[in-house]
Amino acid sequence: MTSSTMSSISGPLSEELQCSVCLDVFTDPVSTPCGHNFCKSCLNQCWNNSRDCICPICKETFSKRPDLKINTALREVVQLFQEKFSLSKTDVLCDVCDERKMKALKSCLECQNSYCGTHLGPHQRDLNLKKHKLMDPVKNMEDFICQKHKRPLELFCRDDQMYVCVFCTDGDHKTHNTVPLEDESKEKKTHLMKKQKDMQQMIQDRIKKIQDIKDSSEMRKKCTVQEKAASVELFSDLMHSIERCQAELLEMMEEKQRAAEKLDKQLIEELQQEITELNMRNTELDHLLHTEDHLQLLQIDPSLCSPPHTRNWPEISMNTDVSVETLRRALTQLQETLHEKLSQTVLKRMQKYAVDVTLDPDTAHPNLILSDDGKQVRHGDIKQKLPNNPERFDCCTCVLGKEGVSSGRFYFEVQVKGKAKWDLGVARKSINRKGKVTVNPQDGYRVVGLWNENEYWTSTDSYVSLSLSVKPQKVGVFVDYEEGLVSFYDVESRSHIYSFTGQSFTEKLHPLFSPCRNEKGTNSAPLIISPVNYNQ
């Protein structure tokens, strides 16, 4: 469709359906991230002929060429509009020209003719003709004329949803609600503009969602590369540790063998010495046994008849218990090294997803006292007078974080030092906040807690007691939304506390905090949202 045909569209609505590049009705309309619409081919041609991708209207520059998708909703509006006004690609010609027909500039509803610039003159000069209603040229003039009264269709009957002339208002449409076509067209345009605005907002929302997914994917790729590098480094360290432990173990075995050989040599030397002495004594006795000198035999020293002093030699056996115990200790040490390095690596990886969490006062139980910066919460003995809004807990002494997450990964740390009781974790946005609360995954909670100073617990299908070797002073909470993972870590000892795995999340998750009751001052310490120290 040419720009001249475009001008034949009745009313100003045509501008909303017109490409600013070709000045024609949209063909395969596409939307830019800044919200403007163009023919797909027109916009591609503009960008193909330019070094930068710039919006032809607002001149916004895009660092990366947008992936253009057909705006199907706008295309349907264009198609409906074309069908409504029977748009044709042929120009409307002047009805007065005798020989070569010139292109019409205007059509007169009174005269029911279309006029070129030359023959339009009388309507611009004559006072009576000036009163005639002129419009952009149309080919099918009869569509704009009342067939009953032969008068221009200048009004719209809202009761019957049809075009009428002024004479119709004295007949069948006398009591009906009729308005000028311009007013109805303006109202329709306003309605369509609102619809288009809604559609454009939907487009922008989806473009943003696509960008969020791409950003998340890019971040995941970077994290995967980092995690691979960290894994290579970790297992390289472990291999070195294994080699070192093996070398130490072999050296210990060699030292033990050398010591054993030295001891064996000493023992053999002592035994040989004793054998020499025994042989000498045995020779002397043998000499006496063969003598016939009775006087000499009777005068021998009694000690000569006894063996010389020797050690009491126990039974010799090969003892390998020390080697086995040494190997067992080495393996235990290696296992501890492996666990420590794995825990440190996992925690460091999680800390990369740290977010700034702030407490939401609109959700806080009336007995809870929040710090001005929204980073600390403790239980007070006096119930505050606060609005009982739907978001507020009225029985369970809890408060949520303002920040909710519906995708990706996030991590935060909370100081629990000095407390005898506390609950900590995440909860879905739609949790029940009125009356008694059941803290389990089925009701939207993934929580761990402390009771009676040293009883750690969590709740899955039922109550679960947790055995911790070290009392945590600071707890880290990590969530991987897509993986359905919620993990808790002791930050200072870098040890794992508990993990909820295989969870299915369908709505926003918010951090959840409960300092529990004051218990007459024995549990007055606050829960403190702590900044993450990546170098600890």
PDB file of N, CA and C in Angstrom, residues 353-439:
ATOM      1  N   TYR A 353      26.421 -15.626  45.598  1.00  0.00           N
ATOM      2  CA  TYR A 353      25.045 -15.250  45.297  1.00  0.00           C
ATOM      3  C   TYR A 353      24.415 -14.440  46.430  1.00  0.00           C
ATOM      4  N   ALA A 354      25.262 -13.803  47.246  1.00  0.00           N
ATOM      5  CA  ALA A 354      24.763 -13.031  48.380  1.00  0.00           C
ATOM      6  C   ALA A 354      23.881 -11.871  47.919  1.00  0.00           C
ATOM      7  N   VAL A 355      22.762 -11.665  48.633  1.00  0.00           N
ATOM      8  CA  VAL A 355      21.848 -10.559  48.351  1.00  0.00           C
ATOM      9  C   VAL A 355      21.699  -9.710  49.615  1.00  0.00           C
ATOM     10  N   ASP A 356      21.295  -8.471  49.418  1.00  0.00           N
ATOM     11  CA  ASP A 356      21.097  -7.548  50.534  1.00  0.00           C
ATOM     12  C   ASP A 356      19.669  -7.711  51.042  1.00  0.00           C
ATOM     13  N   VAL A 357      19.513  -8.324  52.191  1.00  0.00           N
ATOM     14  CA  VAL A 357      18.188  -8.599  52.756  1.00  0.00           C
ATOM     15  C   VAL A 357      17.843  -7.559  53.813  1.00  0.00           C
ATOM     16  N   THR A 358      16.608  -7.059  53.763  1.00  0.00           N
ATOM     17  CA  THR A 358      16.101  -6.102  54.740  1.00  0.00           C
ATOM     18  C   THR A 358      14.779  -6.604  55.288  1.00  0.00           C
ATOM     19  N   LEU A 359      14.558  -6.450  56.582  1.00  0.00           N
ATOM     20  CA  LEU A 359      13.336  -6.914  57.219  1.00  0.00           C
ATOM     21  C   LEU A 359      12.138  -6.062  56.798  1.00  0.00           C
ATOM     22  N   ASP A 360      10.991  -6.705  56.609  1.00  0.00           N
ATOM     23  CA  ASP A 360       9.764  -6.019  56.193  1.00  0.00           C
ATOM     24  C   ASP A 360       8.905  -5.746  57.422  1.00  0.00           C
ATOM     25  N   PRO A 361       8.810  -4.488  57.887  1.00  0.00           N
ATOM     26  CA  PRO A 361       8.043  -4.190  59.109  1.00  0.00           C
ATOM     27  C   PRO A 361       6.547  -4.485  58.978  1.00  0.00           C
ATOM     28  N   ASP A 362       6.014  -4.493  57.750  1.00  0.00           N
ATOM     29  CA  ASP A 362       4.584  -4.769  57.567  1.00  0.00           C
ATOM     30  C   ASP A 362       4.226  -6.217  57.875  1.00  0.00           C
ATOM     31  N   THR A 363       5.245  -7.110  57.950  1.00  0.00           N
ATOM     32  CA  THR A 363       4.984  -8.520  58.231  1.00  0.00           C
ATOM     33  C   THR A 363       5.316  -8.897  59.665  1.00  0.00           C
ATOM     34  N   ALA A 364       5.955  -8.006  60.427  1.00  0.00           N
ATOM     35  CA  ALA A 364       6.495  -8.341  61.748  1.00  0.00           C
ATOM     36  C   ALA A 364       5.392  -8.513  62.789  1.00  0.00           C
ATOM     37  N   HIS A 365       5.500  -9.562  63.606  1.00  0.00           N
ATOM     38  CA  HIS A 365       4.605  -9.765  64.751  1.00  0.00           C
ATOM     39  C   HIS A 365       4.696  -8.542  65.668  1.00  0.00           C
ATOM     40  N   PRO A 366       3.591  -8.118  66.295  1.00  0.00           N
ATOM     41  CA  PRO A 366       3.603  -6.890  67.111  1.00  0.00           C
ATOM     42  C   PRO A 366       4.597  -6.902  68.261  1.00  0.00           C
ATOM     43  N   ASN A 367       5.043  -8.066  68.731  1.00  0.00           N
ATOM     44  CA  ASN A 367       6.018  -8.116  69.815  1.00  0.00           C
ATOM     45  C   ASN A 367       7.462  -7.973  69.342  1.00  0.00           C
ATOM     46  N   LEU A 368       7.666  -8.000  68.028  1.00  0.00           N
ATOM     47  CA  LEU A 368       9.024  -7.918  67.507  1.00  0.00           C
ATOM     48  C   LEU A 368       9.461  -6.471  67.336  1.00  0.00           C
ATOM     49  N   ILE A 369      10.708  -6.206  67.698  1.00  0.00           N
ATOM     50  CA  ILE A 369      11.291  -4.863  67.576  1.00  0.00           C
ATOM     51  C   ILE A 369      12.375  -4.916  66.515  1.00  0.00           C
ATOM     52  N   LEU A 370      12.202  -4.104  65.455  1.00  0.00           N
ATOM     53  CA  LEU A 370      13.145  -4.069  64.336  1.00  0.00           C
ATOM     54  C   LEU A 370      14.059  -2.856  64.461  1.00  0.00           C
ATOM     55  N   SER A 371      15.305  -3.004  64.081  1.00  0.00           N
ATOM     56  CA  SER A 371      16.224  -1.871  64.078  1.00  0.00           C
ATOM     57  C   SER A 371      15.861  -0.910  62.943  1.00  0.00           C
ATOM     58  N   ASP A 372      16.336   0.320  63.039  1.00  0.00           N
ATOM     59  CA  ASP A 372      16.004   1.340  62.033  1.00  0.00           C
ATOM     60  C   ASP A 372      16.501   0.959  60.642  1.00  0.00           C
ATOM     61  N   ASP A 373      17.643   0.250  60.591  1.00  0.00           N
ATOM     62  CA  ASP A 373      18.176  -0.127  59.278  1.00  0.00           C
ATOM     63  C   ASP A 373      17.582  -1.427  58.748  1.00  0.00           C
ATOM     64  N   GLY A 374      16.669  -2.045  59.527  1.00  0.00           N
ATOM     65  CA  GLY A 374      16.002  -3.256  59.063  1.00  0.00           C
ATOM     66  C   GLY A 374      16.909  -4.470  59.004  1.00  0.00           C
ATOM     67  N   LYS A 375      17.991  -4.466  59.810  1.00  0.00           N
ATOM     68  CA  LYS A 375      18.942  -5.577  59.784  1.00  0.00           C
ATOM     69  C   LYS A 375      18.918  -6.415  61.061  1.00  0.00           C
ATOM     70  N   GLN A 376      18.206  -5.962  62.113  1.00  0.00           N
ATOM     71  CA  GLN A 376      18.167  -6.698  63.367  1.00  0.00           C
ATOM     72  C   GLN A 376      16.725  -6.829  63.850  1.00  0.00           C
ATOM     73  N   VAL A 377      16.435  -7.955  64.518  1.00  0.00           N
ATOM     74  CA  VAL A 377      15.106  -8.160  65.098  1.00  0.00           C
ATOM     75  C   VAL A 377      15.259  -8.886  66.425  1.00  0.00           C
ATOM     76  N   ARG A 378      14.531  -8.410  67.441  1.00  0.00           N
ATOM     77  CA  ARG A 378      14.512  -9.062  68.749  1.00  0.00           C
ATOM     78  C   ARG A 378      13.087  -9.050  69.273  1.00  0.00           C
ATOM     79  N   HIS A 379      12.837  -9.861  70.286  1.00  0.00           N
ATOM     80  CA  HIS A 379      11.502  -9.948  70.870  1.00  0.00           C
ATOM     81  C   HIS A 379      11.388  -8.995  72.053  1.00  0.00           C
ATOM     82  N   GLY A 380      10.335  -8.190  72.056  1.00  0.00           N
ATOM     83  CA  GLY A 380      10.073  -7.290  73.166  1.00  0.00           C
ATOM     84  C   GLY A 380       8.964  -7.845  74.045  1.00  0.00           C
ATOM     85  N   ASP A 381       8.921  -7.401  75.294  1.00  0.00           N
ATOM     86  CA  ASP A 381       7.911  -7.924  76.216  1.00  0.00           C
ATOM     87  C   ASP A 381       6.566  -7.247  76.046  1.00  0.00           C
ATOM     88  N   ILE A 382       6.535  -6.097  75.385  1.00  0.00           N
ATOM     89  CA  ILE A 382       5.295  -5.336  75.231  1.00  0.00           C
ATOM     90  C   ILE A 382       4.794  -5.441  73.796  1.00  0.00           C
ATOM     91  N   LYS A 383       3.521  -5.750  73.637  1.00  0.00           N
ATOM     92  CA  LYS A 383       2.914  -5.859  72.317  1.00  0.00           C
ATOM     93  C   LYS A 383       2.614  -4.462  71.784  1.00  0.00           C
ATOM     94  N   GLN A 384       3.159  -4.147  70.642  1.00  0.00           N
ATOM     95  CA  GLN A 384       2.975  -2.824  70.049  1.00  0.00           C
ATOM     96  C   GLN A 384       1.613  -2.720  69.345  1.00  0.00           C
ATOM     97  N   LYS A 385       1.083  -1.516  69.300  1.00  0.00           N
ATOM     98  CA  LYS A 385      -0.177  -1.268  68.595  1.00  0.00           C
ATOM     99  C   LYS A 385       0.127  -1.010  67.116  1.00  0.00           C
ATOM    100  N   LEU A 386      -0.056  -2.036  66.319  1.00  0.00           N
ATOM    101  CA  LEU A 386       0.243  -1.953  64.887  1.00  0.00           C
ATOM    102  C   LEU A 386      -0.969  -2.400  64.091  1.00  0.00           C
ATOM    103  N   PRO A 387      -1.138  -1.903  62.844  1.00  0.00           N
ATOM    104  CA  PRO A 387      -2.271  -2.326  62.003  1.00  0.00           C
ATOM    105  C   PRO A 387      -2.214  -3.838  61.748  1.00  0.00           C
ATOM    106  N   ASN A 388      -3.346  -4.491  61.918  1.00  0.00           N
ATOM    107  CA  ASN A 388      -3.411  -5.928  61.677  1.00  0.00           C
ATOM    108  C   ASN A 388      -3.676  -6.186  60.195  1.00  0.00           C
ATOM    109  N   ASN A 389      -2.698  -5.792  59.375  1.00  0.00           N
ATOM    110  CA  ASN A 389      -2.834  -5.967  57.928  1.00  0.00           C
ATOM    111  C   ASN A 389      -2.671  -7.438  57.560  1.00  0.00           C
ATOM    112  N   PRO A 390      -3.124  -7.837  56.359  1.00  0.00           N
ATOM    113  CA  PRO A 390      -3.070  -9.264  55.978  1.00  0.00           C
ATOM    114  C   PRO A 390      -1.666  -9.842  55.965  1.00  0.00           C
ATOM    115  N   GLU A 391      -0.639  -9.008  55.766  1.00  0.00           N
ATOM    116  CA  GLU A 391       0.728  -9.518  55.664  1.00  0.00           C
ATOM    117  C   GLU A 391       1.364  -9.817  57.021  1.00  0.00           C
ATOM    118  N   ARG A 392       0.759  -9.311  58.126  1.00  0.00           N
ATOM    119  CA  ARG A 392       1.411  -9.383  59.435  1.00  0.00           C
ATOM    120  C   ARG A 392       1.118 -10.706  60.153  1.00  0.00           C
ATOM    121  N   PHE A 393       2.165 -11.284  60.776  1.00  0.00           N
ATOM    122  CA  PHE A 393       1.984 -12.444  61.640  1.00  0.00           C
ATOM    123  C   PHE A 393       1.325 -11.967  62.937  1.00  0.00           C
ATOM    124  N   ASP A 394       0.267 -12.647  63.377  1.00  0.00           N
ATOM    125  CA  ASP A 394      -0.406 -12.213  64.596  1.00  0.00           C
ATOM    126  C   ASP A 394      -0.252 -13.191  65.758  1.00  0.00           C
ATOM    127  N   CYS A 395       0.319 -14.368  65.487  1.00  0.00           N
ATOM    128  CA  CYS A 395       0.515 -15.356  66.550  1.00  0.00           C
ATOM    129  C   CYS A 395       1.969 -15.844  66.583  1.00  0.00           C
ATOM    130  N   CYS A 396       2.487 -16.215  65.446  1.00  0.00           N
ATOM    131  CA  CYS A 396       3.866 -16.685  65.343  1.00  0.00           C
ATOM    132  C   CYS A 396       4.815 -15.493  65.322  1.00  0.00           C
ATOM    133  N   THR A 397       5.828 -15.493  66.176  1.00  0.00           N
ATOM    134  CA  THR A 397       6.737 -14.346  66.298  1.00  0.00           C
ATOM    135  C   THR A 397       7.756 -14.344  65.162  1.00  0.00           C
ATOM    136  N   CYS A 398       7.268 -14.032  63.954  1.00  0.00           N
ATOM    137  CA  CYS A 398       8.110 -14.063  62.754  1.00  0.00           C
ATOM    138  C   CYS A 398       8.077 -12.728  62.032  1.00  0.00           C
ATOM    139  N   VAL A 399       9.033 -12.555  61.133  1.00  0.00           N
ATOM    140  CA  VAL A 399       9.083 -11.422  60.219  1.00  0.00           C
ATOM    141  C   VAL A 399       9.738 -11.914  58.933  1.00  0.00           C
ATOM    142  N   LEU A 400       9.281 -11.403  57.798  1.00  0.00           N
ATOM    143  CA  LEU A 400       9.835 -11.780  56.501  1.00  0.00           C
ATOM    144  C   LEU A 400      10.791 -10.710  55.991  1.00  0.00           C
ATOM    145  N   GLY A 401      11.651 -11.109  55.069  1.00  0.00           N
ATOM    146  CA  GLY A 401      12.478 -10.139  54.367  1.00  0.00           C
ATOM    147  C   GLY A 401      11.681  -9.483  53.258  1.00  0.00           C
ATOM    148  N   LYS A 402      11.992  -8.224  52.964  1.00  0.00           N
ATOM    149  CA  LYS A 402      11.285  -7.518  51.891  1.00  0.00           C
ATOM    150  C   LYS A 402      11.538  -8.157  50.540  1.00  0.00           C
ATOM    151  N   GLU A 403      12.756  -8.641  50.352  1.00  0.00           N
ATOM    152  CA  GLU A 403      13.170  -9.119  49.040  1.00  0.00           C
ATOM    153  C   GLU A 403      12.633 -10.527  48.788  1.00  0.00           C
ATOM    154  N   GLY A 404      11.817 -10.658  47.745  1.00  0.00           N
ATOM    155  CA  GLY A 404      11.322 -11.964  47.332  1.00  0.00           C
ATOM    156  C   GLY A 404      11.994 -12.391  46.034  1.00  0.00           C
ATOM    157  N   VAL A 405      12.224 -13.677  45.879  1.00  0.00           N
ATOM    158  CA  VAL A 405      12.930 -14.198  44.705  1.00  0.00           C
ATOM    159  C   VAL A 405      12.093 -15.295  44.069  1.00  0.00           C
ATOM    160  N   SER A 406      11.930 -15.238  42.737  1.00  0.00           N
ATOM    161  CA  SER A 406      11.139 -16.243  42.027  1.00  0.00           C
ATOM    162  C   SER A 406      11.967 -16.967  40.958  1.00  0.00           C
ATOM    163  N   SER A 407      13.284 -16.776  40.985  1.00  0.00           N
ATOM    164  CA  SER A 407      14.160 -17.483  40.049  1.00  0.00           C
ATOM    165  C   SER A 407      15.607 -17.332  40.511  1.00  0.00           C
ATOM    166  N   GLY A 408      16.472 -18.189  39.950  1.00  0.00           N
ATOM    167  CA  GLY A 408      17.903 -18.050  40.216  1.00  0.00           C
ATOM    168  C   GLY A 408      18.306 -18.534  41.599  1.00  0.00           C
ATOM    169  N   ARG A 409      19.432 -17.999  42.087  1.00  0.00           N
ATOM    170  CA  ARG A 409      20.016 -18.401  43.368  1.00  0.00           C
ATOM    171  C   ARG A 409      20.211 -17.177  44.254  1.00  0.00           C
ATOM    172  N   PHE A 410      20.077 -17.355  45.562  1.00  0.00           N
ATOM    173  CA  PHE A 410      20.387 -16.257  46.478  1.00  0.00           C
ATOM    174  C   PHE A 410      20.871 -16.828  47.817  1.00  0.00           C
ATOM    175  N   TYR A 411      21.624 -15.986  48.555  1.00  0.00           N
ATOM    176  CA  TYR A 411      22.290 -16.414  49.782  1.00  0.00           C
ATOM    177  C   TYR A 411      22.326 -15.243  50.756  1.00  0.00           C
ATOM    178  N   PHE A 412      22.137 -15.536  52.047  1.00  0.00           N
ATOM    179  CA  PHE A 412      22.275 -14.494  53.071  1.00  0.00           C
ATOM    180  C   PHE A 412      22.749 -15.149  54.359  1.00  0.00           C
ATOM    181  N   GLU A 413      23.321 -14.336  55.267  1.00  0.00           N
ATOM    182  CA  GLU A 413      23.866 -14.836  56.533  1.00  0.00           C
ATOM    183  C   GLU A 413      23.229 -14.113  57.703  1.00  0.00           C
ATOM    184  N   VAL A 414      23.014 -14.852  58.790  1.00  0.00           N
ATOM    185  CA  VAL A 414      22.357 -14.302  59.971  1.00  0.00           C
ATOM    186  C   VAL A 414      23.145 -14.709  61.212  1.00  0.00           C
ATOM    187  N   GLN A 415      23.465 -13.717  62.059  1.00  0.00           N
ATOM    188  CA  GLN A 415      24.158 -13.999  63.320  1.00  0.00           C
ATOM    189  C   GLN A 415      23.139 -14.459  64.358  1.00  0.00           C
ATOM    190  N   VAL A 416      23.408 -15.619  64.970  1.00  0.00           N
ATOM    191  CA  VAL A 416      22.519 -16.175  65.993  1.00  0.00           C
ATOM    192  C   VAL A 416      23.239 -16.281  67.344  1.00  0.00           C
ATOM    193  N   LYS A 417      24.359 -15.627  67.461  1.00  0.00           N
ATOM    194  CA  LYS A 417      25.189 -15.690  68.659  1.00  0.00           C
ATOM    195  C   LYS A 417      24.427 -15.217  69.896  1.00  0.00           C
ATOM    196  N   GLY A 418      24.577 -15.959  70.995  1.00  0.00           N
ATOM    197  CA  GLY A 418      23.980 -15.546  72.261  1.00  0.00           C
ATOM    198  C   GLY A 418      22.520 -15.901  72.425  1.00  0.00           C
ATOM    199  N   LYS A 419      21.936 -16.628  71.487  1.00  0.00           N
ATOM    200  CA  LYS A 419      20.516 -16.939  71.568  1.00  0.00           C
ATOM    201  C   LYS A 419      20.305 -18.387  72.034  1.00  0.00           C
ATOM    202  N   ALA A 420      19.226 -18.569  72.815  1.00  0.00           N
ATOM    203  CA  ALA A 420      18.852 -19.904  73.281  1.00  0.00           C
ATOM    204  C   ALA A 420      17.810 -20.535  72.371  1.00  0.00           C
ATOM    205  N   LYS A 421      17.108 -19.679  71.615  1.00  0.00           N
ATOM    206  CA  LYS A 421      16.087 -20.165  70.681  1.00  0.00           C
ATOM    207  C   LYS A 421      16.090 -19.263  69.449  1.00  0.00           C
ATOM    208  N   TRP A 422      15.856 -19.852  68.280  1.00  0.00           N
ATOM    209  CA  TRP A 422      15.702 -19.082  67.043  1.00  0.00           C
ATOM    210  C   TRP A 422      15.195 -20.008  65.948  1.00  0.00           C
ATOM    211  N   ASP A 423      14.517 -19.411  64.960  1.00  0.00           N
ATOM    212  CA  ASP A 423      14.102 -20.109  63.746  1.00  0.00           C
ATOM    213  C   ASP A 423      14.557 -19.282  62.556  1.00  0.00           C
ATOM    214  N   LEU A 424      14.944 -19.963  61.486  1.00  0.00           N
ATOM    215  CA  LEU A 424      15.529 -19.260  60.350  1.00  0.00           C
ATOM    216  C   LEU A 424      15.327 -20.073  59.078  1.00  0.00           C
ATOM    217  N   GLY A 425      15.024 -19.385  57.969  1.00  0.00           N
ATOM    218  CA  GLY A 425      14.877 -20.087  56.696  1.00  0.00           C
ATOM    219  C   GLY A 425      14.218 -19.235  55.642  1.00  0.00           C
ATOM    220  N   VAL A 426      13.373 -19.857  54.802  1.00  0.00           N
ATOM    221  CA  VAL A 426      12.633 -19.144  53.763  1.00  0.00           C
ATOM    222  C   VAL A 426      11.193 -19.640  53.780  1.00  0.00           C
ATOM    223  N   ALA A 427      10.298 -18.792  53.242  1.00  0.00           N
ATOM    224  CA  ALA A 427       8.876 -19.137  53.177  1.00  0.00           C
ATOM    225  C   ALA A 427       8.290 -18.579  51.893  1.00  0.00           C
ATOM    226  N   ARG A 428       7.308 -19.276  51.337  1.00  0.00           N
ATOM    227  CA  ARG A 428       6.663 -18.774  50.135  1.00  0.00           C
ATOM    228  C   ARG A 428       5.750 -17.600  50.495  1.00  0.00           C
ATOM    229  N   LYS A 429       5.461 -16.780  49.501  1.00  0.00           N
ATOM    230  CA  LYS A 429       4.741 -15.528  49.734  1.00  0.00           C
ATOM    231  C   LYS A 429       3.343 -15.756  50.299  1.00  0.00           C
ATOM    232  N   SER A 430       2.674 -16.849  49.905  1.00  0.00           N
ATOM    233  CA  SER A 430       1.269 -17.056  50.258  1.00  0.00           C
ATOM    234  C   SER A 430       1.074 -17.806  51.576  1.00  0.00           C
ATOM    235  N   ILE A 431       2.102 -17.908  52.417  1.00  0.00           N
ATOM    236  CA  ILE A 431       1.967 -18.655  53.669  1.00  0.00           C
ATOM    237  C   ILE A 431       0.887 -18.045  54.558  1.00  0.00           C
ATOM    238  N   ASN A 432       0.289 -18.889  55.402  1.00  0.00           N
ATOM    239  CA  ASN A 432      -0.684 -18.429  56.388  1.00  0.00           C
ATOM    240  C   ASN A 432       0.038 -17.660  57.486  1.00  0.00           C
ATOM    241  N   ARG A 433      -0.404 -16.450  57.768  1.00  0.00           N
ATOM    242  CA  ARG A 433       0.261 -15.615  58.764  1.00  0.00           C
ATOM    243  C   ARG A 433      -0.632 -15.322  59.964  1.00  0.00           C
ATOM    244  N   LYS A 434      -1.812 -15.899  59.989  1.00  0.00           N
ATOM    245  CA  LYS A 434      -2.756 -15.656  61.073  1.00  0.00           C
ATOM    246  C   LYS A 434      -2.962 -16.930  61.887  1.00  0.00           C
ATOM    247  N   GLY A 435      -2.986 -16.776  63.200  1.00  0.00           N
ATOM    248  CA  GLY A 435      -3.181 -17.917  64.070  1.00  0.00           C
ATOM    249  C   GLY A 435      -1.933 -18.782  64.142  1.00  0.00           C
ATOM    250  N   LYS A 436      -2.122 -19.998  64.659  1.00  0.00           N
ATOM    251  CA  LYS A 436      -0.999 -20.917  64.794  1.00  0.00           C
ATOM    252  C   LYS A 436      -0.500 -21.342  63.420  1.00  0.00           C
ATOM    253  N   VAL A 437       0.807 -21.485  63.302  1.00  0.00           N
ATOM    254  CA  VAL A 437       1.443 -21.798  62.022  1.00  0.00           C
ATOM    255  C   VAL A 437       2.119 -23.156  62.108  1.00  0.00           C
ATOM    256  N   THR A 438       1.900 -23.987  61.106  1.00  0.00           N
ATOM    257  CA  THR A 438       2.601 -25.266  60.994  1.00  0.00           C
ATOM    258  C   THR A 438       3.815 -25.071  60.093  1.00  0.00           C
ATOM    259  N   VAL A 439       4.988 -25.242  60.681  1.00  0.00           N
ATOM    260  CA  VAL A 439       6.231 -24.945  59.957  1.00  0.00           C
ATOM    261  C   VAL A 439       6.743 -26.208  59.271  1.00  0.00           C
TER     262      VAL A 439
END
